[in-house]
Coordinates of C-alpha atoms and ligand atoms in Angstrom, one line a residue:
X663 CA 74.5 105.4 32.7
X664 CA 76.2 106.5 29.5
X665 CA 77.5 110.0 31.4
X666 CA 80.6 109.4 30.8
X667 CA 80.0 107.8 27.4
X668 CA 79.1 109.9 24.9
X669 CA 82.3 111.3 24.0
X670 CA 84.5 109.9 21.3
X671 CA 87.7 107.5 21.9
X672 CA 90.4 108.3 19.5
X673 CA 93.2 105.4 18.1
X674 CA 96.0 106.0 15.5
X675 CA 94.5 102.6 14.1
X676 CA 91.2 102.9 13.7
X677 CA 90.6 102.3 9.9
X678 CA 93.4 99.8 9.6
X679 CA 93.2 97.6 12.8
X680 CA 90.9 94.8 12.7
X681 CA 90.8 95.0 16.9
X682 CA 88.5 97.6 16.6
X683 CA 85.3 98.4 14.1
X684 CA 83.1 101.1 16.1
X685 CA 85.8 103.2 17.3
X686 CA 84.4 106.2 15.2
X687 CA 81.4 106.4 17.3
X688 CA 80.6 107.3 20.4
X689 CA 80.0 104.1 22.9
X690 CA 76.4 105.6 23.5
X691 CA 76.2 105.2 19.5
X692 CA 77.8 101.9 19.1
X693 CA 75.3 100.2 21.5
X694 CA 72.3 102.1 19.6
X695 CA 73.6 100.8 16.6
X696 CA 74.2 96.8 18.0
X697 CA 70.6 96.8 19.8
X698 CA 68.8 98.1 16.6
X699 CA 70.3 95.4 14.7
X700 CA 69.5 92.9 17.1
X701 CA 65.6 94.0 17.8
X702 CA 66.0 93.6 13.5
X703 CA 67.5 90.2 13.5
X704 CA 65.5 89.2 16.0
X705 CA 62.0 90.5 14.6
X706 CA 60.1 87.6 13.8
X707 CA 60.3 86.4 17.0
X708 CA 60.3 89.0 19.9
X709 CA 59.0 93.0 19.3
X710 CA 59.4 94.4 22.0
X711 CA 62.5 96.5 23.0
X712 CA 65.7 94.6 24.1
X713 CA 67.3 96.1 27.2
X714 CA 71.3 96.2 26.9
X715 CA 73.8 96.1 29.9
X716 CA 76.1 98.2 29.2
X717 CA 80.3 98.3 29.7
X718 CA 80.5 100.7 32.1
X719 CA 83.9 101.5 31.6
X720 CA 84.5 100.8 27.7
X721 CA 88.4 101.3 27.8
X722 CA 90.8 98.4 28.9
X723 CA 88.0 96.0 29.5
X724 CA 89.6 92.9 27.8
X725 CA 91.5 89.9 29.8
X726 CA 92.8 88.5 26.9
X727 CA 94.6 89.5 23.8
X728 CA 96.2 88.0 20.9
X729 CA 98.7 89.9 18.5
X730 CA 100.3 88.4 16.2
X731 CA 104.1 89.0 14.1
X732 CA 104.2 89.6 10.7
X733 CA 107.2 89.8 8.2
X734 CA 105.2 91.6 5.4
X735 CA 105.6 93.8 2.0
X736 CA 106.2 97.2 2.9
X737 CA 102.7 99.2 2.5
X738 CA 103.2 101.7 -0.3
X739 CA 101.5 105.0 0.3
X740 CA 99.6 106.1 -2.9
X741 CA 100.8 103.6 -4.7
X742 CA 99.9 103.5 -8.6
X743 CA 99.3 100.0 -9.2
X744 CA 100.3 101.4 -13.8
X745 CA 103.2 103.0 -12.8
X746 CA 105.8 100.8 -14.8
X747 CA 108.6 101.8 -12.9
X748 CA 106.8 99.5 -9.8
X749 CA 108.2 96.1 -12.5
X750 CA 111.5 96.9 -11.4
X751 CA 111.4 98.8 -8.3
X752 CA 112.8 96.1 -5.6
X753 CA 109.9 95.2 -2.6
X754 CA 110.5 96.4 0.8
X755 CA 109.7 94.2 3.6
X756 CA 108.7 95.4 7.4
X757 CA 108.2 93.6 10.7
X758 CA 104.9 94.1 12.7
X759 CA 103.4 93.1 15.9
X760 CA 100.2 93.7 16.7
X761 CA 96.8 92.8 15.7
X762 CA 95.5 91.6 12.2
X763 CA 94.7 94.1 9.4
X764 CA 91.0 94.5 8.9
X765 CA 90.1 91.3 6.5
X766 CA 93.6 90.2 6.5
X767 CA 95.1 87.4 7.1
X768 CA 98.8 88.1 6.2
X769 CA 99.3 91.8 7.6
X770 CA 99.2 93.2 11.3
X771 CA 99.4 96.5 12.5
X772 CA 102.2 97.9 14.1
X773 CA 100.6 98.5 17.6
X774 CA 101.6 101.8 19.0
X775 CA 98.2 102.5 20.9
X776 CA 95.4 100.6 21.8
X777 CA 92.3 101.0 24.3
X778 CA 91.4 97.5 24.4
X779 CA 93.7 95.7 27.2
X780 CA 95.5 97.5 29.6
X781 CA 97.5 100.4 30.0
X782 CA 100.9 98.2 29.7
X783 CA 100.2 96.3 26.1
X784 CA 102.1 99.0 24.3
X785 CA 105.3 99.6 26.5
X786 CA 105.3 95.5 26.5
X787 CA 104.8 95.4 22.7
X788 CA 107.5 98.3 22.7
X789 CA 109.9 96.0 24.5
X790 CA 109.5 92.7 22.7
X791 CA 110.0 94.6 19.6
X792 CA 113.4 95.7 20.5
X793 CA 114.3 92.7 22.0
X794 CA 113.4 90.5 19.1
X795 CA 116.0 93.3 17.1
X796 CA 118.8 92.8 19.5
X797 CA 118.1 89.1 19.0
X798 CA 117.8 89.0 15.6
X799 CA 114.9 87.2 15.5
X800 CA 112.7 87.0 12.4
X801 CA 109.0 87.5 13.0
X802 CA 106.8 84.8 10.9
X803 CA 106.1 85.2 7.0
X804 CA 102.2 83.9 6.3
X805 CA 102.6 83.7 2.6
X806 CA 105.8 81.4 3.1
X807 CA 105.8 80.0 6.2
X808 CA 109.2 81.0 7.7
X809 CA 110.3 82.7 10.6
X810 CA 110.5 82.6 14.7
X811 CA 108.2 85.1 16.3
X812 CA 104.5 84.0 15.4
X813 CA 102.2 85.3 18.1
X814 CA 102.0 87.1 21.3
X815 CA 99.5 86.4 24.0
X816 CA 98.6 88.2 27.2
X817 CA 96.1 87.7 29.9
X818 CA 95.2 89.2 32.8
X819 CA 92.8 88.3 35.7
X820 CA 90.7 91.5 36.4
X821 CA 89.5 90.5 39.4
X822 CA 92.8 89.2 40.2
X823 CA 95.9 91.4 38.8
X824 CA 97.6 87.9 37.7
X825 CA 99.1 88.2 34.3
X826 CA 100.0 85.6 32.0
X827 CA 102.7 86.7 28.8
X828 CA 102.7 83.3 26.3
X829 CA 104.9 83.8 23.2
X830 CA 104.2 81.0 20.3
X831 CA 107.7 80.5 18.0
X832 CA 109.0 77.9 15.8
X833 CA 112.3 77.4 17.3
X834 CA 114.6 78.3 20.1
X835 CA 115.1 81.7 21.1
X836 CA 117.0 83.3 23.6
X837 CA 114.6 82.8 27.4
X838 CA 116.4 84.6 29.4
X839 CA 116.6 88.3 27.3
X840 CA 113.1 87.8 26.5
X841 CA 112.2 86.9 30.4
X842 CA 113.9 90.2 31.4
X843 CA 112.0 92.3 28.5
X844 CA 108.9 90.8 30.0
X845 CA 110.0 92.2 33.4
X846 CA 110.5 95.2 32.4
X847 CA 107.1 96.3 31.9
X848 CA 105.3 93.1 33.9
X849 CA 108.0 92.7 36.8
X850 CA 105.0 89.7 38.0
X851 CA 104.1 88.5 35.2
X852 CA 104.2 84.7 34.5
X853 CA 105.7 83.4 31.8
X854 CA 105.5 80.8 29.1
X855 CA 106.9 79.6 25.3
X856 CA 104.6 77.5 23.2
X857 CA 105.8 76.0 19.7
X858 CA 103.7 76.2 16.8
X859 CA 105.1 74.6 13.5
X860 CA 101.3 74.4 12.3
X861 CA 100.6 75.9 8.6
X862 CA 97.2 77.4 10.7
X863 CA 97.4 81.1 11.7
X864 CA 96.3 80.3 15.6
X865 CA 97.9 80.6 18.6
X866 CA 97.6 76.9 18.7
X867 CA 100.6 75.4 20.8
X868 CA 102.4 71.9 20.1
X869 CA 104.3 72.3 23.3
X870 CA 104.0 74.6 25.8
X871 CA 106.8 75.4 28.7
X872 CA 107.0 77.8 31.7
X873 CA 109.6 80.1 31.8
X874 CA 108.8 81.8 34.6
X875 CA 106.3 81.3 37.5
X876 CA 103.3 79.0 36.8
X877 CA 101.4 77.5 33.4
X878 CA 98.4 79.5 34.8
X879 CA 96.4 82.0 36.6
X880 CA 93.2 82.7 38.6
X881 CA 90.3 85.0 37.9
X882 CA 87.2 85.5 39.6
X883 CA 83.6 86.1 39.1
X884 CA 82.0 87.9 41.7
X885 CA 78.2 87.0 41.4
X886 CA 75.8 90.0 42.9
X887 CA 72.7 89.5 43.7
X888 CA 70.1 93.1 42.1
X889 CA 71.0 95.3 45.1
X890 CA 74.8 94.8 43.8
X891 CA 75.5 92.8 46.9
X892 CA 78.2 90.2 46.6
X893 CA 76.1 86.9 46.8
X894 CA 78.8 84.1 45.9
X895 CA 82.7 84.3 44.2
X896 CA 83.6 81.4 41.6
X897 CA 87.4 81.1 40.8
X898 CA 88.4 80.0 37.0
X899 CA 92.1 78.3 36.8
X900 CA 92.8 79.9 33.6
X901 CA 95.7 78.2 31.6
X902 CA 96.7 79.9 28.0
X903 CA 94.5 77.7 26.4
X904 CA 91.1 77.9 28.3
X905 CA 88.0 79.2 26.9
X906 CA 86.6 82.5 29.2
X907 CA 84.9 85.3 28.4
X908 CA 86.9 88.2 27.4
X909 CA 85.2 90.8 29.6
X910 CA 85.0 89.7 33.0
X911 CA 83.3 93.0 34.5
X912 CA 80.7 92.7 31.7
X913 CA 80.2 89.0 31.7
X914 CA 79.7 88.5 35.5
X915 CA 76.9 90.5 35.0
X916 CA 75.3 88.2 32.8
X917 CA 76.0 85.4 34.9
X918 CA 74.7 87.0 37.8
X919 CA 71.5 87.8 36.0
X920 CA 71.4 84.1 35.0
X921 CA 71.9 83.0 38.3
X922 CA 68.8 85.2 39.3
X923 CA 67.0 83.6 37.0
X924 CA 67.9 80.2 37.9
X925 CA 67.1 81.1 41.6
X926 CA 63.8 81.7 40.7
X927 CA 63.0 78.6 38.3
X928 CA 64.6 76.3 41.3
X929 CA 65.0 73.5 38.8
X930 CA 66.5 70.0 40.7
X931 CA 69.1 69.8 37.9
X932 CA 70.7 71.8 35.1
X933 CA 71.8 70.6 31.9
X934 CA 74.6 72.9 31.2
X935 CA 75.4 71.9 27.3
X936 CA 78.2 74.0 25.5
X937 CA 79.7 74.5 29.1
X938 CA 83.4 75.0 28.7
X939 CA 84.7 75.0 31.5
X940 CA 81.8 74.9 33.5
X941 CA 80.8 78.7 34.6
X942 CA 77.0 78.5 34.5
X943 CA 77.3 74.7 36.2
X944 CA 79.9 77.0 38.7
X945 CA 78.0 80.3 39.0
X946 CA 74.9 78.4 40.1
X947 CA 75.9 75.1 41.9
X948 CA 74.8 76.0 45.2
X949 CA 71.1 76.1 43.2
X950 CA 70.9 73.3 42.1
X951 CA 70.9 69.4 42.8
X952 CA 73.4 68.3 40.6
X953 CA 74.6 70.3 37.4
X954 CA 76.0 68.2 34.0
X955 CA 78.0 70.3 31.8
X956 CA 78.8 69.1 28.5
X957 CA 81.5 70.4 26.2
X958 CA 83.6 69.0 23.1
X959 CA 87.1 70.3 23.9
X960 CA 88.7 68.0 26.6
X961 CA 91.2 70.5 28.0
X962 CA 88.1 72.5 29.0
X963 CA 86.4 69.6 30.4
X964 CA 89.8 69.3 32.6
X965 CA 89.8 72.6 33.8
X966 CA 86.4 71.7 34.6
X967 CA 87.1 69.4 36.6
X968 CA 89.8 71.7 38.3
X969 CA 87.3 74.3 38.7
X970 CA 84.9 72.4 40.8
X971 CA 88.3 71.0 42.8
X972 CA 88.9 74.7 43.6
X973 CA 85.4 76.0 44.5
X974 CA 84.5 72.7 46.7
X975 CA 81.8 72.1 44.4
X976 CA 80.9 68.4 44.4
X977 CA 78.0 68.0 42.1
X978 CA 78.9 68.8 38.6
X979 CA 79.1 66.2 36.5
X980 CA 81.3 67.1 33.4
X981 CA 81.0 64.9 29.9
X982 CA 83.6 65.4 27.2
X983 CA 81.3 65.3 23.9
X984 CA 79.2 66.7 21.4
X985 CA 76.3 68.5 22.4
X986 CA 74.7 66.5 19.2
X987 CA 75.4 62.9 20.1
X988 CA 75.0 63.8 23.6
X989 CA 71.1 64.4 23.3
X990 CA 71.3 61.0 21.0
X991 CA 73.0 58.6 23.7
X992 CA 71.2 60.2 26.7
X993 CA 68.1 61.8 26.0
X994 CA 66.9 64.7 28.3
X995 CA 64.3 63.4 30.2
X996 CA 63.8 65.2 33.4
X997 CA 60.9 67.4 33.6
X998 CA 62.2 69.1 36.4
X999 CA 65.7 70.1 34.7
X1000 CA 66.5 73.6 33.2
X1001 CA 68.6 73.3 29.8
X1002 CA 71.4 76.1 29.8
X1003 CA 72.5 76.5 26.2
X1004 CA 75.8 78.5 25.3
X1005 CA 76.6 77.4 21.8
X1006 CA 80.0 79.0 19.7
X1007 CA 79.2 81.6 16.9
X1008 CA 77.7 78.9 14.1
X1009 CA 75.0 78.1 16.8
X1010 CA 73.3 75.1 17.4
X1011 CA 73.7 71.5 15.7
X1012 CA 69.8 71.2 14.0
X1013 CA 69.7 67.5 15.8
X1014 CA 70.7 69.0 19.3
X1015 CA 68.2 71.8 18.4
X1016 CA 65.6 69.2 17.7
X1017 CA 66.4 67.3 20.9
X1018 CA 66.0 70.7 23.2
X1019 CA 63.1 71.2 21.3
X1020 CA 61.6 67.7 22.3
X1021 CA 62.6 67.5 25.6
X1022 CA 59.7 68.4 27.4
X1023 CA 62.1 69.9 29.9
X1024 CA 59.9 72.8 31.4
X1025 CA 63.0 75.7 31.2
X1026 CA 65.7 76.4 28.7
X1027 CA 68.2 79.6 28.8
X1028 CA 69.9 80.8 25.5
X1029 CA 72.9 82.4 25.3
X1030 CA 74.2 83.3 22.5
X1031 CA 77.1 85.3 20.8
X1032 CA 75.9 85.6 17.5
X1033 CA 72.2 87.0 16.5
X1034 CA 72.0 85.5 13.3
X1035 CA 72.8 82.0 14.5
X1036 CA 70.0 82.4 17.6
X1037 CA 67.8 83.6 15.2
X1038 CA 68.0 79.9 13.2
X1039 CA 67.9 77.6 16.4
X1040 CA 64.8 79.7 17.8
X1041 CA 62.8 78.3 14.4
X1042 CA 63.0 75.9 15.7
X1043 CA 63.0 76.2 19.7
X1044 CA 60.1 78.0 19.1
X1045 CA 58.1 75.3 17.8
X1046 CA 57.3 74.0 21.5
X1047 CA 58.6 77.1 23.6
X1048 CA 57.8 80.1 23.9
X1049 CA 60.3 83.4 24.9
X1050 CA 59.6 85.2 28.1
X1051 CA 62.4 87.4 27.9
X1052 CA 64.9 88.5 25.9
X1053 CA 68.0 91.1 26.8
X1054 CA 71.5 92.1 25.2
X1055 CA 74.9 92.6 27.5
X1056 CA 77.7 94.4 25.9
X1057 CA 80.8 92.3 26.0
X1058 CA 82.4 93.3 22.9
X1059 CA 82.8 97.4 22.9
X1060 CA 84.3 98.8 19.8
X1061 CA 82.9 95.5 17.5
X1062 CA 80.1 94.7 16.1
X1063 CA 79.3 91.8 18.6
X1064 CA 76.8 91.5 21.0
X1065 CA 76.0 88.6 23.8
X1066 CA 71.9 87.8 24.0
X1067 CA 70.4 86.1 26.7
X1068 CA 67.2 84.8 26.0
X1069 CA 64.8 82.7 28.6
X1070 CA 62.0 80.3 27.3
X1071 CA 59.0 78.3 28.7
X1072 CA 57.6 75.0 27.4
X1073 CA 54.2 76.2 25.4
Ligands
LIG303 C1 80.5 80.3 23.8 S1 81.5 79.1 24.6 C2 80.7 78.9 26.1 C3 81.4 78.4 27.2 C4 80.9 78.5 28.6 N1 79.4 78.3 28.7 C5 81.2 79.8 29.3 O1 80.4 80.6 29.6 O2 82.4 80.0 29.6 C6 81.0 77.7 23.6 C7 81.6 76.4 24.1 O3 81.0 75.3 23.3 C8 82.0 74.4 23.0 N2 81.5 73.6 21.8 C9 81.6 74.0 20.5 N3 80.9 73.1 19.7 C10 80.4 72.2 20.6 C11 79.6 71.0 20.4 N4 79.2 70.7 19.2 N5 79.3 70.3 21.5 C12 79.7 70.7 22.7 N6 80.5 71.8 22.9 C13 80.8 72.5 21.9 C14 83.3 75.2 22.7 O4 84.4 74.5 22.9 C15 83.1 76.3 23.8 O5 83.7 75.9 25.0

């Protein structure tokens, strides 16, 4: 499996770029490192070794990427902070694009190489940069809050090939130089402006507008059954904003293998809680009776709803709320249901934790993006289930992350 693996990938960055933290190591290395620090986080609650699925190919594997502009000091090379001659010497500023400095908020690299998207990110980044210098076009200042250019966002379907370019700006700029810089690297691309006045350093949009082809694009998720053999295709309508996984070869494993799982449980209904968009409720629908996925951000509750539309799936039933005053207002009750759980990075609210716990519901999957967080809710998960399984699925090469999928049984 790790064949071709166990050499090292090299970047001009690494060291600087926050994109990247395991870069120095071998891939073979880097998922040694991440399971052994799982199996230790995980310790109190499950010995025995934790299999890890792999990135097969760790080199372009993201769909997404955000970089962001930066009008910052000049970096200094051995600079002597007592140097009195540094009290009068002017500052110099530069302009970068690219993504943050390692625990910085306020710097970005300038990208000139990067293994994490696709092969075009650096001629694209190479063209916006000298379009925004023929334009004169100031890239944004964190520390005082002016300037145009504020961050870059790109997204491709690999399943698909569709590409999305979204630039976020303060004001006006000129569309149709920056439409044909675009071209020039993604002749296909679609794409869109989004303002963002917001103090915030997010690619959150006020307003978003299409500049060229659609607001969206499609990806797919091809489920496989464990021969490898194609066993059902979701599409996601993905539109700048939408939640999904950022490593579709990687994550439609997991999904797959959750779908397995589901086959063999054969639950009547699934409670689909921290569902986004609604992939698990998607990936397993023709499983199940009826699906209810419950999420807190509306826009993914819409695409959702869009998402169903697309697949002819009729039997998902989407709520836009908190997983923690879901559980209050309509308590889980059937014994036949299997609880999906897919919480963000801080885990589990301890009253929705409580109200899993309680259920009596016979089946509940974990999935979970952060170790230490898993770690807390299965205190107190544990307290009336037991863990049957436990595995890891590289989603994040060249980070410190890991995804874990865990499968427990009422006790
Ligand atoms: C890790 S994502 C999982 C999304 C989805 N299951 C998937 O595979 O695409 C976690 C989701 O939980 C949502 N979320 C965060 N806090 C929540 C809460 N308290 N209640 C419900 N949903 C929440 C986020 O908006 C996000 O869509």
């Amino acid at each position: 499996m790790f064949a071709c693996l166990k050499s090292m990938l090299n970047c001009k960055h690494f060291g600087n770029c926050g994109g990247c933290s395991l870069l120095n190591l071998p891939y073979e290395k880097q998922v040694a490192k991440k399971q052994a620090k799982l199996q230790e986080t995980l310790k109190d609650f499950w010995q025995q070794e934790i299999p890890v699925t792999v990135t097969e190919d760790p080199v372009y594997f993201r769909n997404k990427v955000e970089l962001g502009f930066c009008h910052q000091v000049k970096w200094r090379e051995n600079y002597d902070k007592k140097d009195p001659a540094n009290k009068t010497r002017p500052l110099e500023f530069e302009q970068t694009l690219g993504f943050k400095l390692k625990g910085r908020w306020d710097r970005a690299v300038d990208l000139e190489e990067c293994l994490l998207f696709n092969e075009k990110l650096v001629p694209l980044v190479s063209a916006i940069r000298t379009w925004a210098a023929n334009e004169n076009l100031p890239y944004y200042d964190q520390r005082k809050h002016t300037g145009i250019l504020r961050h870059l966002m790109v997204r491709e379907g690999k399943n698909t090939g569709e590409e999305i370019v979204v630039l976020f700006v303060t004001d006006d700029f000129n569309e149709k130089t920056f439409i044909a810089a675009v071209e020039s690297v993604l002749p296909q691309a679609n794409i869109m402006a989004a303002v963002n006045n917001g103090l915030a350093d997010t690619a959150e949009p006020e307003s978003l507008r299409v500049l060229k082809g659609k607001d969206h694009i499609f990806e797919k998720i091809i489920l496989t059954n464990e021969q490898g053999q194609t066993e059902r295709t979701v599409i996601f309508k993905l539109s700048p904003q939408s939640f999904f996984q950022t490593n579709t070869k990687t994550a439609q494993k997991m999904y797959s293998r959750v779908r397995r799982v589901v086959k063999q449980l054969a639950p009547k209904r699934i409670y689909d809680l921290y569902g986004g968009a609604g992939s698990f409720s998607l990936s397993c629908a023709d499983l199940c009776e009826k699906s209810i996925c419950v999420e807190s951000v509306a826009p993914a509750i819409y695409n959702g709803i869009e998402n169903a539309k697309l697949n002819d799936v009729t039997t998902v039933q989407f709520f836009c709320s908190r997983v923690e005053d879901f559980v209050r207002e309509q308590p889980i009750e059937r014994k036949d249901a299997l609880i999906i759980l897919d919480p963000p990075r801080g885990g589990m609210h301890p009253r929705a934790a409580k109200a899993v716990a309680q259920s009596g519901v016979e089946n509940v999957l974990y999935i979970s993006c952060n170790p230490v967080t898993l770690a807390n809710d299965l205190k107190i998960l544990t307290q009336y289930y037991e863990i049957l399984h436990v595995e890891a699925f590289d989603f994040f090469p060249h980070s410190e992350h890991i995804e874990t999928f865990v499968q427990l049984k009422l006790k």
